[in-house]
PDB file of C-alpha atoms in Angstrom:
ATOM      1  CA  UNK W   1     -25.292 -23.626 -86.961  1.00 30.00           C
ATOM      2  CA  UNK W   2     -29.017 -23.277 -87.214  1.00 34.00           C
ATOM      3  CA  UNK W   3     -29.646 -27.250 -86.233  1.00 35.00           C
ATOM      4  CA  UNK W   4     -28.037 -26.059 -82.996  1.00 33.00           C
ATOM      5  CA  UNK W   5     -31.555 -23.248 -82.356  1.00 33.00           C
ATOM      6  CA  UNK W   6     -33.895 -23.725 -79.976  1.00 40.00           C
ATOM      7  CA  UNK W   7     -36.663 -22.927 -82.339  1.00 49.00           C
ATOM      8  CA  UNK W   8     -40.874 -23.495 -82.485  1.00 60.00           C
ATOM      9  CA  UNK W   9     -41.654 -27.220 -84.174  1.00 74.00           C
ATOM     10  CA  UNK W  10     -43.635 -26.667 -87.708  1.00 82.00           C
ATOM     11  CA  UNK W  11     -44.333 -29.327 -90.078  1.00 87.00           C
ATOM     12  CA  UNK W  12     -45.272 -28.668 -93.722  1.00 90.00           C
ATOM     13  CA  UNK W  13     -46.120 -30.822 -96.134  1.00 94.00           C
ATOM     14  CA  UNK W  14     -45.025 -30.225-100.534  1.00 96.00           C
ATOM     15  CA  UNK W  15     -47.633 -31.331-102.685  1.00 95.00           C
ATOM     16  CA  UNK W  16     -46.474 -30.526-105.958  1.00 96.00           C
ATOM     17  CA  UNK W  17     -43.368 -29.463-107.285  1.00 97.00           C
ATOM     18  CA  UNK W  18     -44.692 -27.337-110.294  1.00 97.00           C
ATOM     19  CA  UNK W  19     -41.573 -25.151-111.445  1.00 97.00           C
ATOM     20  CA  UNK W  20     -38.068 -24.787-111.286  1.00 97.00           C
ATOM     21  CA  UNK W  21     -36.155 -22.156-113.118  1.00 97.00           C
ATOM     22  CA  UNK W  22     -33.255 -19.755-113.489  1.00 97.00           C
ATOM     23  CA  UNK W  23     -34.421 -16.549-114.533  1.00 96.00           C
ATOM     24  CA  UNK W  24     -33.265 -13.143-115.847  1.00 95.00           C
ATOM     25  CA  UNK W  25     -34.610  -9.167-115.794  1.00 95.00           C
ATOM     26  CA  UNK W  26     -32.943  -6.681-117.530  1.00 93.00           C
ATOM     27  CA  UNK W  27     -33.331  -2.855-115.857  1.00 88.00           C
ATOM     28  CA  UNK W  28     -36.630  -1.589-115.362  1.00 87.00           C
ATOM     29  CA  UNK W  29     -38.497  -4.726-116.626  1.00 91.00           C
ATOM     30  CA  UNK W  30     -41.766  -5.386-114.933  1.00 90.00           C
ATOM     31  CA  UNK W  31     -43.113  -8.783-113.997  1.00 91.00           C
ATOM     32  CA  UNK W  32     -46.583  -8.354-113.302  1.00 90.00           C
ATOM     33  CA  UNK W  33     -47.943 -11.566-113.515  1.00 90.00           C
ATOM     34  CA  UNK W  34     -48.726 -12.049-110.289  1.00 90.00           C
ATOM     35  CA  UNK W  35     -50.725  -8.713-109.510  1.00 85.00           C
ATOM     36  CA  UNK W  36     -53.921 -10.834-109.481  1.00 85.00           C
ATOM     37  CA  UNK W  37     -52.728 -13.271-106.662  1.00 88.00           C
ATOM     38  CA  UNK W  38     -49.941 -15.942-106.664  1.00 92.00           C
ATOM     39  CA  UNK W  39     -52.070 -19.399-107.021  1.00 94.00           C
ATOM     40  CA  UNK W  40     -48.847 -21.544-105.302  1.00 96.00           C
ATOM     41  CA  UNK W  41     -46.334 -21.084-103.056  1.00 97.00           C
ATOM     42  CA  UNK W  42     -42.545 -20.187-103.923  1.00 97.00           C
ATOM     43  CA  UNK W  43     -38.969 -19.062-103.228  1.00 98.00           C
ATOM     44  CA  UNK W  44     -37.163 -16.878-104.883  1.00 97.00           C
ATOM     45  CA  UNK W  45     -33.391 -16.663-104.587  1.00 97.00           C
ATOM     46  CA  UNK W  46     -31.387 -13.367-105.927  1.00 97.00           C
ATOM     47  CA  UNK W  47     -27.843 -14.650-108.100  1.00 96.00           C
ATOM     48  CA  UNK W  48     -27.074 -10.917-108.924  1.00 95.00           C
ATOM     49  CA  UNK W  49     -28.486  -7.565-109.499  1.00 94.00           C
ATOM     50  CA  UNK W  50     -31.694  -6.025-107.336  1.00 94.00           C
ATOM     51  CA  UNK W  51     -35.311  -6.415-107.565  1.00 95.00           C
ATOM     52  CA  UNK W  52     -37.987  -4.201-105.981  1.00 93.00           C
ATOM     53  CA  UNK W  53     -41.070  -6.566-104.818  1.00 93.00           C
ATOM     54  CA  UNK W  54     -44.035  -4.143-105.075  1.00 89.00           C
ATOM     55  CA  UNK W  55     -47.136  -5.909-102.508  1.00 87.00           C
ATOM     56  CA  UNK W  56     -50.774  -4.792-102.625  1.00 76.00           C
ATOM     57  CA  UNK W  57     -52.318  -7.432-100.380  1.00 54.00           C
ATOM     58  CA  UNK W  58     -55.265  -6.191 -99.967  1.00 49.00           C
ATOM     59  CA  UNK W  59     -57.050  -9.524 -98.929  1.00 41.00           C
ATOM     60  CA  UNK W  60     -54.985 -10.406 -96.173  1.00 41.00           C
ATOM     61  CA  UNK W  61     -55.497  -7.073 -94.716  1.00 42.00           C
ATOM     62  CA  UNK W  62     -51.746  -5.822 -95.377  1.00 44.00           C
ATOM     63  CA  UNK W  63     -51.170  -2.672 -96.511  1.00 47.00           C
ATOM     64  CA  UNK W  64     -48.993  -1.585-100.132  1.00 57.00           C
ATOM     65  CA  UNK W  65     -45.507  -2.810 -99.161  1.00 75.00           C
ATOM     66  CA  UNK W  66     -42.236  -3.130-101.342  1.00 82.00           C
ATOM     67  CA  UNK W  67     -39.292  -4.946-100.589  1.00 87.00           C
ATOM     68  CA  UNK W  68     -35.910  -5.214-102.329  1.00 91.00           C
ATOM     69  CA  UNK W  69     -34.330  -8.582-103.041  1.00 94.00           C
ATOM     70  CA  UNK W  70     -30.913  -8.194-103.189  1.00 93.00           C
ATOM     71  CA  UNK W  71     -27.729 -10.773-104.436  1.00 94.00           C
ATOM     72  CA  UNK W  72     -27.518 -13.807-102.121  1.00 94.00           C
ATOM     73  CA  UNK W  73     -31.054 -13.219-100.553  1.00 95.00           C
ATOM     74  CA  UNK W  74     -33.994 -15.721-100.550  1.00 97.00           C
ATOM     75  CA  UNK W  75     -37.767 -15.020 -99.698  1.00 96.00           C
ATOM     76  CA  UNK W  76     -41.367 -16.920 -99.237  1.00 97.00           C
ATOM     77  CA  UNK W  77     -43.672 -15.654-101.368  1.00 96.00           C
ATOM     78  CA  UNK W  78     -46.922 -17.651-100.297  1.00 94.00           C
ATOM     79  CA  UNK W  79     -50.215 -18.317-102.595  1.00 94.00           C
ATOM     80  CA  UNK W  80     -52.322 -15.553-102.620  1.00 90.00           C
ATOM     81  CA  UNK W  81     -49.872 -12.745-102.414  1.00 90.00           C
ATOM     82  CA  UNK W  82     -49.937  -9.875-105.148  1.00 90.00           C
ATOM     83  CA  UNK W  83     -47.456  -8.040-106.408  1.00 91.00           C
ATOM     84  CA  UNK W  84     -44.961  -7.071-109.435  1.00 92.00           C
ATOM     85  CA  UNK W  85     -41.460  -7.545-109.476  1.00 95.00           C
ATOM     86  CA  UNK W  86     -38.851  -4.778-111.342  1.00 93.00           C
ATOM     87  CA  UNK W  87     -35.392  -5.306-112.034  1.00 94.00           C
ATOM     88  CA  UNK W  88     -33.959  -2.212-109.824  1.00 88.00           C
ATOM     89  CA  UNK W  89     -30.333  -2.089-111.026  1.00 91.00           C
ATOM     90  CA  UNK W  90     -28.563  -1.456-113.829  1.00 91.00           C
ATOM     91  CA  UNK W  91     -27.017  -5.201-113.311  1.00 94.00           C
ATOM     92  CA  UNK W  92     -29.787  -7.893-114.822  1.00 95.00           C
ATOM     93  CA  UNK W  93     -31.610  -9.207-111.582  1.00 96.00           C
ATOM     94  CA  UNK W  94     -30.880 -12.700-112.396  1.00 97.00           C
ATOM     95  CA  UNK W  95     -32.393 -15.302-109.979  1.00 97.00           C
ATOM     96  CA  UNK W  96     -33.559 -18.890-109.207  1.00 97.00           C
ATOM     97  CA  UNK W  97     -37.250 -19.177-108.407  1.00 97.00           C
ATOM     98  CA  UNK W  98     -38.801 -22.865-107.242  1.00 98.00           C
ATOM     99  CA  UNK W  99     -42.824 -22.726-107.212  1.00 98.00           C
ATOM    100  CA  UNK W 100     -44.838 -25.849-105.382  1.00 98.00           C
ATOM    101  CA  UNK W 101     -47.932 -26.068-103.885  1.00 97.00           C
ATOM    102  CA  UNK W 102     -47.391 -26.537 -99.524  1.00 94.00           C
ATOM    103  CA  UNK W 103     -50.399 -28.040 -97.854  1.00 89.00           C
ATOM    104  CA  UNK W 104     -50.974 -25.512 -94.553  1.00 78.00           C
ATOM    105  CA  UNK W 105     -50.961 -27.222 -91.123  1.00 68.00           C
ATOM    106  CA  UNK W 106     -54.378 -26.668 -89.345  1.00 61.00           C
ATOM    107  CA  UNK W 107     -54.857 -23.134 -87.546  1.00 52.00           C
ATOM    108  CA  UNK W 108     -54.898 -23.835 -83.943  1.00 52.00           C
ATOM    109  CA  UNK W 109     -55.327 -21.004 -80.904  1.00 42.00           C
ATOM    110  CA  UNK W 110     -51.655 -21.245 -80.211  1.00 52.00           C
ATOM    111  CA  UNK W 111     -49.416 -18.374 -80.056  1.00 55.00           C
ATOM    112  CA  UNK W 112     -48.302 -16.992 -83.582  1.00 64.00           C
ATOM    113  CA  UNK W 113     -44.821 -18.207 -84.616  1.00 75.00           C
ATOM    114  CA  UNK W 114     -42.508 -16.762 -87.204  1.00 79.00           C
ATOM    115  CA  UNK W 115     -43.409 -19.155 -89.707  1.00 85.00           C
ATOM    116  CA  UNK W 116     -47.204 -19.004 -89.305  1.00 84.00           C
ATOM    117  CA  UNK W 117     -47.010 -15.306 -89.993  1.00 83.00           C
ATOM    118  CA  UNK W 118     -44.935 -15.732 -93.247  1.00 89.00           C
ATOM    119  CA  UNK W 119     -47.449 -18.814 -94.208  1.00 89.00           C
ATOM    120  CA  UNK W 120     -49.893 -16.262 -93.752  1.00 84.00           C
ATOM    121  CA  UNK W 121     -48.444 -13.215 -96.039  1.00 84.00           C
ATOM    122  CA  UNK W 122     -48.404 -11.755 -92.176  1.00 79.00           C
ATOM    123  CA  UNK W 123     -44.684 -11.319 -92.281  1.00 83.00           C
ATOM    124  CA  UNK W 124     -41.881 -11.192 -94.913  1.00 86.00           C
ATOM    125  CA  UNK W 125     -38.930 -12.402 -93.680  1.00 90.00           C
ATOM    126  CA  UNK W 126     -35.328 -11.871 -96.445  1.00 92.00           C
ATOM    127  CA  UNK W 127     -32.325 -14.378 -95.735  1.00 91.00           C
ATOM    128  CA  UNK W 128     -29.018 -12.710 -94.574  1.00 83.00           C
ATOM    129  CA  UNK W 129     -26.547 -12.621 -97.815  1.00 85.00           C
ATOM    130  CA  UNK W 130     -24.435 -14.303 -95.198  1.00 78.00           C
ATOM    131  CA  UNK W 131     -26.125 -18.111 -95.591  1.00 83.00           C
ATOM    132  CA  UNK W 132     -26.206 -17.348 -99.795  1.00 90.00           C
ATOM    133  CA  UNK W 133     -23.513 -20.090-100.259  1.00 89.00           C
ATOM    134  CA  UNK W 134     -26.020 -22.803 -98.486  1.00 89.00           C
ATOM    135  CA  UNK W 135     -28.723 -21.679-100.446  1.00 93.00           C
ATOM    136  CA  UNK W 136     -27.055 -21.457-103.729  1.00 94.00           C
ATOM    137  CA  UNK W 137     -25.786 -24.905-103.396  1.00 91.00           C
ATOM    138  CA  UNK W 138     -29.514 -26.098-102.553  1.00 93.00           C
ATOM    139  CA  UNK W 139     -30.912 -24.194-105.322  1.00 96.00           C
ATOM    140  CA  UNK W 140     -28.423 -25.773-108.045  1.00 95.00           C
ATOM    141  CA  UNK W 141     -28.764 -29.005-107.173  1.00 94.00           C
ATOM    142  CA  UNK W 142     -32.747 -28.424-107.667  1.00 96.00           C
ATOM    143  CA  UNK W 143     -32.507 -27.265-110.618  1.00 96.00           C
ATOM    144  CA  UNK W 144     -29.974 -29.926-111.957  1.00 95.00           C
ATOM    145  CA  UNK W 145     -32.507 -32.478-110.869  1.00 95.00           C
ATOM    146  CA  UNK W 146     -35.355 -30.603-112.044  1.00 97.00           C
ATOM    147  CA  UNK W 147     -34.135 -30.180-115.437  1.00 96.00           C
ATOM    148  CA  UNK W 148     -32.306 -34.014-115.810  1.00 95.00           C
ATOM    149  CA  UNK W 149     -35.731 -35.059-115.002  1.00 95.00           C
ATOM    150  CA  UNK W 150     -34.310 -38.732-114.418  1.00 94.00           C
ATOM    151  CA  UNK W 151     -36.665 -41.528-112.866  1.00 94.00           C
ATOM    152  CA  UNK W 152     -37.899 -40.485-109.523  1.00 93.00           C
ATOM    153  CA  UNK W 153     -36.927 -36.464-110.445  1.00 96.00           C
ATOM    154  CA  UNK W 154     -39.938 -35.495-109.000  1.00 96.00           C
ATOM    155  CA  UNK W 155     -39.469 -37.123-105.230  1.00 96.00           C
ATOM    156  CA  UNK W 156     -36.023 -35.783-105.490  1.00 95.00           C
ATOM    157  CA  UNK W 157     -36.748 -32.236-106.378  1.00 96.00           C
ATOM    158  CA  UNK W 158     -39.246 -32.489-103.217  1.00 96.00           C
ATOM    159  CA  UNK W 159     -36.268 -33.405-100.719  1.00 95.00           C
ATOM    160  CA  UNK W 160     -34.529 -30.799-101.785  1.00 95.00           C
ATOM    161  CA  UNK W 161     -37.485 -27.898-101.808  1.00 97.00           C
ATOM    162  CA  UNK W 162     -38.047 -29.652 -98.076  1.00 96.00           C
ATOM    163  CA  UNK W 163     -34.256 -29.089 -97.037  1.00 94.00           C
ATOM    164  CA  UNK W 164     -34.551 -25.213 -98.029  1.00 96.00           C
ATOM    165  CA  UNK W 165     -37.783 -24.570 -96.668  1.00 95.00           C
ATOM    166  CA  UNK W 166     -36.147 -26.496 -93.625  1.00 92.00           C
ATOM    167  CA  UNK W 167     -33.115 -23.857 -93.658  1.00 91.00           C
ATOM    168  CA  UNK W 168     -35.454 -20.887 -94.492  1.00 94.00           C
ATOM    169  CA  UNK W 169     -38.073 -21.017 -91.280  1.00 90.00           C
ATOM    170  CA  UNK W 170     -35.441 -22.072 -89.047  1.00 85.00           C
ATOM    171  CA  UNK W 171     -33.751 -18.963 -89.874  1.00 84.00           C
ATOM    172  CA  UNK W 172     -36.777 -16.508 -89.770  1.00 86.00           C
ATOM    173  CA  UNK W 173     -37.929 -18.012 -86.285  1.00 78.00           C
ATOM    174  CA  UNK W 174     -34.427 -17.274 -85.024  1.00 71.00           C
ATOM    175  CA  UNK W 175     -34.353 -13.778 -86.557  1.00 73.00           C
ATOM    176  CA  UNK W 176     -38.064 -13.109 -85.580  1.00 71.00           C
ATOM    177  CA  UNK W 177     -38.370 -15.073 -81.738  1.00 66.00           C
ATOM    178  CA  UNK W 178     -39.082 -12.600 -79.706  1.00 60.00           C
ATOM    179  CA  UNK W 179     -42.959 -12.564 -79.803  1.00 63.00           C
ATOM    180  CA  UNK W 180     -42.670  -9.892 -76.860  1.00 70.00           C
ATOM    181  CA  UNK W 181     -41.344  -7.477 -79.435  1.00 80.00           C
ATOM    182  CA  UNK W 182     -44.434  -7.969 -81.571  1.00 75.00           C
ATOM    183  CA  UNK W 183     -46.985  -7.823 -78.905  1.00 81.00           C
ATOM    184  CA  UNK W 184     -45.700  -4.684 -77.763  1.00 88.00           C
ATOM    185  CA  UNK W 185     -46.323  -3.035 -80.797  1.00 89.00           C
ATOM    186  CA  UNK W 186     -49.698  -4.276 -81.640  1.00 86.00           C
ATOM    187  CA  UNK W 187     -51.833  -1.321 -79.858  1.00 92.00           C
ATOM    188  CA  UNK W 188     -49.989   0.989 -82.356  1.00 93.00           C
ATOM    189  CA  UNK W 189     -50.081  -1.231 -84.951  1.00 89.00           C
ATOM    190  CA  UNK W 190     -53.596  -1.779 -85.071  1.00 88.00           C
ATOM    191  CA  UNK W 191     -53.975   1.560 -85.026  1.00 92.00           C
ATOM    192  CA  UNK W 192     -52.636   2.857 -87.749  1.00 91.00           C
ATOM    193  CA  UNK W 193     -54.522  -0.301 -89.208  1.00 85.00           C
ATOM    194  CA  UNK W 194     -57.557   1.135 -88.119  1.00 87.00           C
ATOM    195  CA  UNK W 195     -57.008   4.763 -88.421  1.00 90.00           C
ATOM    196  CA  UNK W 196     -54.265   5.260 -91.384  1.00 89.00           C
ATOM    197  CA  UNK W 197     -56.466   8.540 -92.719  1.00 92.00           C
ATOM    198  CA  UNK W 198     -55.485  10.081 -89.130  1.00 93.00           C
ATOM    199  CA  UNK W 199     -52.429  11.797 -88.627  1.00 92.00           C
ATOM    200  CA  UNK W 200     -51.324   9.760 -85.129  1.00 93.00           C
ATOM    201  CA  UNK W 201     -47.643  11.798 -84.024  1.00 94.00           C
ATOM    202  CA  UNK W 202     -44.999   8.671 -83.614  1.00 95.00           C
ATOM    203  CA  UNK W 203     -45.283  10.630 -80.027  1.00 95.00           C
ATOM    204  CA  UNK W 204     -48.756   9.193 -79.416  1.00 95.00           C
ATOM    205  CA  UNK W 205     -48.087   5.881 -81.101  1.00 96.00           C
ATOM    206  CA  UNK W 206     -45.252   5.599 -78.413  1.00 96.00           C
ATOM    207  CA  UNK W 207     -46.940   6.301 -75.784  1.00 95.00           C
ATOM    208  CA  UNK W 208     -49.627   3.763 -76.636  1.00 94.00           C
ATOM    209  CA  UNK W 209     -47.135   0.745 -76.545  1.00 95.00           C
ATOM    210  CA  UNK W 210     -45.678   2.535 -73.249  1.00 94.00           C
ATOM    211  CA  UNK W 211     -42.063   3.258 -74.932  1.00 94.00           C
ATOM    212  CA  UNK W 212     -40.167   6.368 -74.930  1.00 95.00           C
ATOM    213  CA  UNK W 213     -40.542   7.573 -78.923  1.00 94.00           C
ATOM    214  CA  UNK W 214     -36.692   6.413 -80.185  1.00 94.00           C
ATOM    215  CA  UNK W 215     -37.284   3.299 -78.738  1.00 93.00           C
ATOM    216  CA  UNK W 216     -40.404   2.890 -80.458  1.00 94.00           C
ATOM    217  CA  UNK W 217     -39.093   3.967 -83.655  1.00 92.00           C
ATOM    218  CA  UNK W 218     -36.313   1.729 -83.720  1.00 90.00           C
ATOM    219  CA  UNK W 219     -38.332  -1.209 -82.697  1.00 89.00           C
ATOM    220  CA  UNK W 220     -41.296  -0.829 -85.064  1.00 89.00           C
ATOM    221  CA  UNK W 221     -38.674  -0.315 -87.923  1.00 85.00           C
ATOM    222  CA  UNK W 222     -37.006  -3.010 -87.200  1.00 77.00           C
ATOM    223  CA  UNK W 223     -40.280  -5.400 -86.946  1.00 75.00           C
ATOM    224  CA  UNK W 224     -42.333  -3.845 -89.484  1.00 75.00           C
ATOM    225  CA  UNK W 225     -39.287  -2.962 -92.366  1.00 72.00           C
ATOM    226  CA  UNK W 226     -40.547   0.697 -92.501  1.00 79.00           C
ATOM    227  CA  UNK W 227     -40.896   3.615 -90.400  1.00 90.00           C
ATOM    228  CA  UNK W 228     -44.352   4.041 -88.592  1.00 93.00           C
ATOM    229  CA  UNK W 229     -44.703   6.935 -90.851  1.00 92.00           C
ATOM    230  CA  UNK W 230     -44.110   5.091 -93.829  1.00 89.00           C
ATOM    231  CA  UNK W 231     -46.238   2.097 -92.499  1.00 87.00           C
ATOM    232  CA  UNK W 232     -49.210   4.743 -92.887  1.00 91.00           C
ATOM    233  CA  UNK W 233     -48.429   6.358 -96.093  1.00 91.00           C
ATOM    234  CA  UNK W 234     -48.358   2.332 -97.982  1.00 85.00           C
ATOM    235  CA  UNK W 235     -51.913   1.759 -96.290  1.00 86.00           C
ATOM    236  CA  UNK W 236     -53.017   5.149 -97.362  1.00 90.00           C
ATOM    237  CA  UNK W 237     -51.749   4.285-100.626  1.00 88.00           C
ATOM    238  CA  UNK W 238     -53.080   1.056-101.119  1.00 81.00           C
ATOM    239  CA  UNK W 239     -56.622   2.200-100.426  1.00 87.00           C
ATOM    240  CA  UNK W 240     -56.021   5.274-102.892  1.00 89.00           C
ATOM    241  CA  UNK W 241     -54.891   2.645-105.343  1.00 83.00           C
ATOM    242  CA  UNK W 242     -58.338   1.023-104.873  1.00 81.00           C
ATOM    243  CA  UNK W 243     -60.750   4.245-105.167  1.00 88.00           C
ATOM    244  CA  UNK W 244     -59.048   4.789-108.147  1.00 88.00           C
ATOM    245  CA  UNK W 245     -59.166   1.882-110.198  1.00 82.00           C
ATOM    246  CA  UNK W 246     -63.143   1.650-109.383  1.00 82.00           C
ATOM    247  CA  UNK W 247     -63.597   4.719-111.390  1.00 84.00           C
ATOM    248  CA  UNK W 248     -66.030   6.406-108.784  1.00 88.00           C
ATOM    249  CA  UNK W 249     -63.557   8.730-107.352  1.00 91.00           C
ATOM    250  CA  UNK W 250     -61.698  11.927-108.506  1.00 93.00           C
ATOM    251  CA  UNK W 251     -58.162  12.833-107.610  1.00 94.00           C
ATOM    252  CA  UNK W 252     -59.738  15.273-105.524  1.00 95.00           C
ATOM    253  CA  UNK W 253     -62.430  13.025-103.559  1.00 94.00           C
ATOM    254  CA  UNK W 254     -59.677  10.306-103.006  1.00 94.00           C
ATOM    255  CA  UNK W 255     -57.182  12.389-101.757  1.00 94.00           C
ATOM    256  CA  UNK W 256     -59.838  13.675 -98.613  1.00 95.00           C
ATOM    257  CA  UNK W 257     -61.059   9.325 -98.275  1.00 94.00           C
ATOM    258  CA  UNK W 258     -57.224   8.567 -97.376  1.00 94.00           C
ATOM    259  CA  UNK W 259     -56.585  11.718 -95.170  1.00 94.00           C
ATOM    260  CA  UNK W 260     -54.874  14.555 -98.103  1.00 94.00           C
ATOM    261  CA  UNK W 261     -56.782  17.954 -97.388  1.00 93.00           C
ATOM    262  CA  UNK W 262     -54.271  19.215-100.436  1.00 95.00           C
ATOM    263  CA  UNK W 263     -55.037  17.257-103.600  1.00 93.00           C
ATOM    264  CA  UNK W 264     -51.512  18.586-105.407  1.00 94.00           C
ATOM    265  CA  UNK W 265     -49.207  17.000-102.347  1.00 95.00           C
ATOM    266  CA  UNK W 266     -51.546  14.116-102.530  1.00 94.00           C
ATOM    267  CA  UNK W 267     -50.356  13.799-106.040  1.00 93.00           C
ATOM    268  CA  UNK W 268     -46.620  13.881-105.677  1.00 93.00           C
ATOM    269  CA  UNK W 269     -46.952  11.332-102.588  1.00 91.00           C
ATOM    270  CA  UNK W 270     -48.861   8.861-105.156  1.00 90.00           C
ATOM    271  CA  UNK W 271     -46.449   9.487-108.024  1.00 88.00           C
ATOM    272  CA  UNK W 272     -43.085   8.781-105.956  1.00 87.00           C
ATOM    273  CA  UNK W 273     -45.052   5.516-104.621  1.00 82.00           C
ATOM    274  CA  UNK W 274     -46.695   4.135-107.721  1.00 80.00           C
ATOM    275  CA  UNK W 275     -44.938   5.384-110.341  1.00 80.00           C
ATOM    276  CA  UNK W 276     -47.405   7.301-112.209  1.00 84.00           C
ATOM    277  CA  UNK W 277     -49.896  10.118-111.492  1.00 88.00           C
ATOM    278  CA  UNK W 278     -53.204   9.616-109.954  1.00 90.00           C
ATOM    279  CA  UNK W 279     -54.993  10.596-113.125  1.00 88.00           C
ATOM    280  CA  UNK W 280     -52.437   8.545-115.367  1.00 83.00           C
ATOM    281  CA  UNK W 281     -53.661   5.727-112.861  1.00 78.00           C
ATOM    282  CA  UNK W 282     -57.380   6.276-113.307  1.00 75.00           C
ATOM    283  CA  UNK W 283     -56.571   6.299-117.471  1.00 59.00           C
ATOM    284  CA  UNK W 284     -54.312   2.787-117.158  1.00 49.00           C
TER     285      UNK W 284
END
């Protein structure tokens, strides 16, 4: 039972209730609303299907990042955060989505917690399809209320949004506790932060944090959602994403900025991430 964790205290406090919905994406449609910044908080829960959560946080100092929301799962998508959502499966990605404004507590020197970091677009953290049943239940209620708008609607659909935001950190601190873990990697994470147009060997990255490489590996994969690698080719991205749209770079020059001697592989690596070509970019 999660009332039964030893978890860090956190208090937040739901201003406004602005939205409740259920929600449907047929294959391959593109939300892109939010590519300019989310201006509230939310959750989104997945009923069925898949959808592929493309990031470009730019402003919080994250690099490109995508994540796939799967059936049962729930995530906290807090204000500020850009990105486009695609429906990823041939099944419509059909889901509940609750937006509110949440007041942030004041920052304070203490240690980062789990739910600081995911307050902060820091950290991402996707519910286990195991708990979907809990949340479901949560999220149908809400939207009963929501919609019935009866006297007092408004207060209720707050209790509710409190019991699932309740439910969601309680679960990220457990899954994310071990601070040690993240310290650890934060020599090679800031980095590759630092230096994503150099090509740093996992090797040396390991080293660094004083682990053998496999342990490494594992452990910033299992942190970070992506390979060290990978973590390097979304920053390089992200910043190729930028020199583009500002129309004072070539293919060519932004290739060299974000660390691509070869223009033509820089290409492919863009195409697989984005979706289109570099120059098809520059034109859009």
């Amino acid at each position: 039972m999660l009332d039964s964790l030893t978890i860090a205290d956190f208090d937040l406090d739901v201003s406004e209730v602005l939205l409740v919905h259920r929600n449907k994406f047929v294959q391959q449609f593109k939300w892109s609303e939010y590519l300019t910044g989310r201006g509230f908080d939310g959750l989104s829960f997945c009923l069925s299907g898949r959808a592929a959560f493309d990031f470009a946080d730019s402003h919080f100092g994250l690099s490109y990042s995508r994540f796939e929301l799967s059936r049962g799962q729930m995530v906290f998508l807090p204000a500020g955060s850009s990105y486009t959502v695609r429906c990823d499966s041939d099944e419509p990605f059909v889901h509940y989505t609750a937006n509110f404004r949440l007041e942030r507590p004041d920052a304070d020197s203490s240690e980062p917690t789990a739910v600081s970091e995911i307050l902060s677009g820091r950290l991402r953290h996707i519910t286990s399809e195991n708990n979907a049943a809990i949340y479901q239940n949560q999220l149908d209620e809400l939207l009963s209320v929501w919609l019935g708008k009866h006297s007092g609607y408004r207060v209720l659909a707050k209790s509710i949004i409190y019991r699932l935001l309740y439910l969601y950190f309680t679960d990220a601190d457990r899954t994310h506790r071990n601070r040690d873990e993240y310290n650890k990697l934060l020599p090679a994470k800031r980095l590759l932060d630092q230096s994503y147009t150099e090509n740093h060997s996992v090797s040396e990255l390991a080293t660094l944090c004083d682990m053998s490489e496999t342990h490494f590996r594992r452990l910033f994969t299992k942190l970070f959602g992506r390979s060290p690698t990978e973590y390097r080719l979304e920053k390089r991205m992200l910043r190729a994403r930028d020199l583009l749209l500002s129309g004072q770079y070539s293919v060519a020059e932004t290739a060299r900025e974000v660390g691509y001697s070869d223009p033509n592989y820089f290409t492919r690596l863009f195409r697989a991430r984005i979706g289109v070509s570099p120059s098809d970019f520059m034109i859009g």
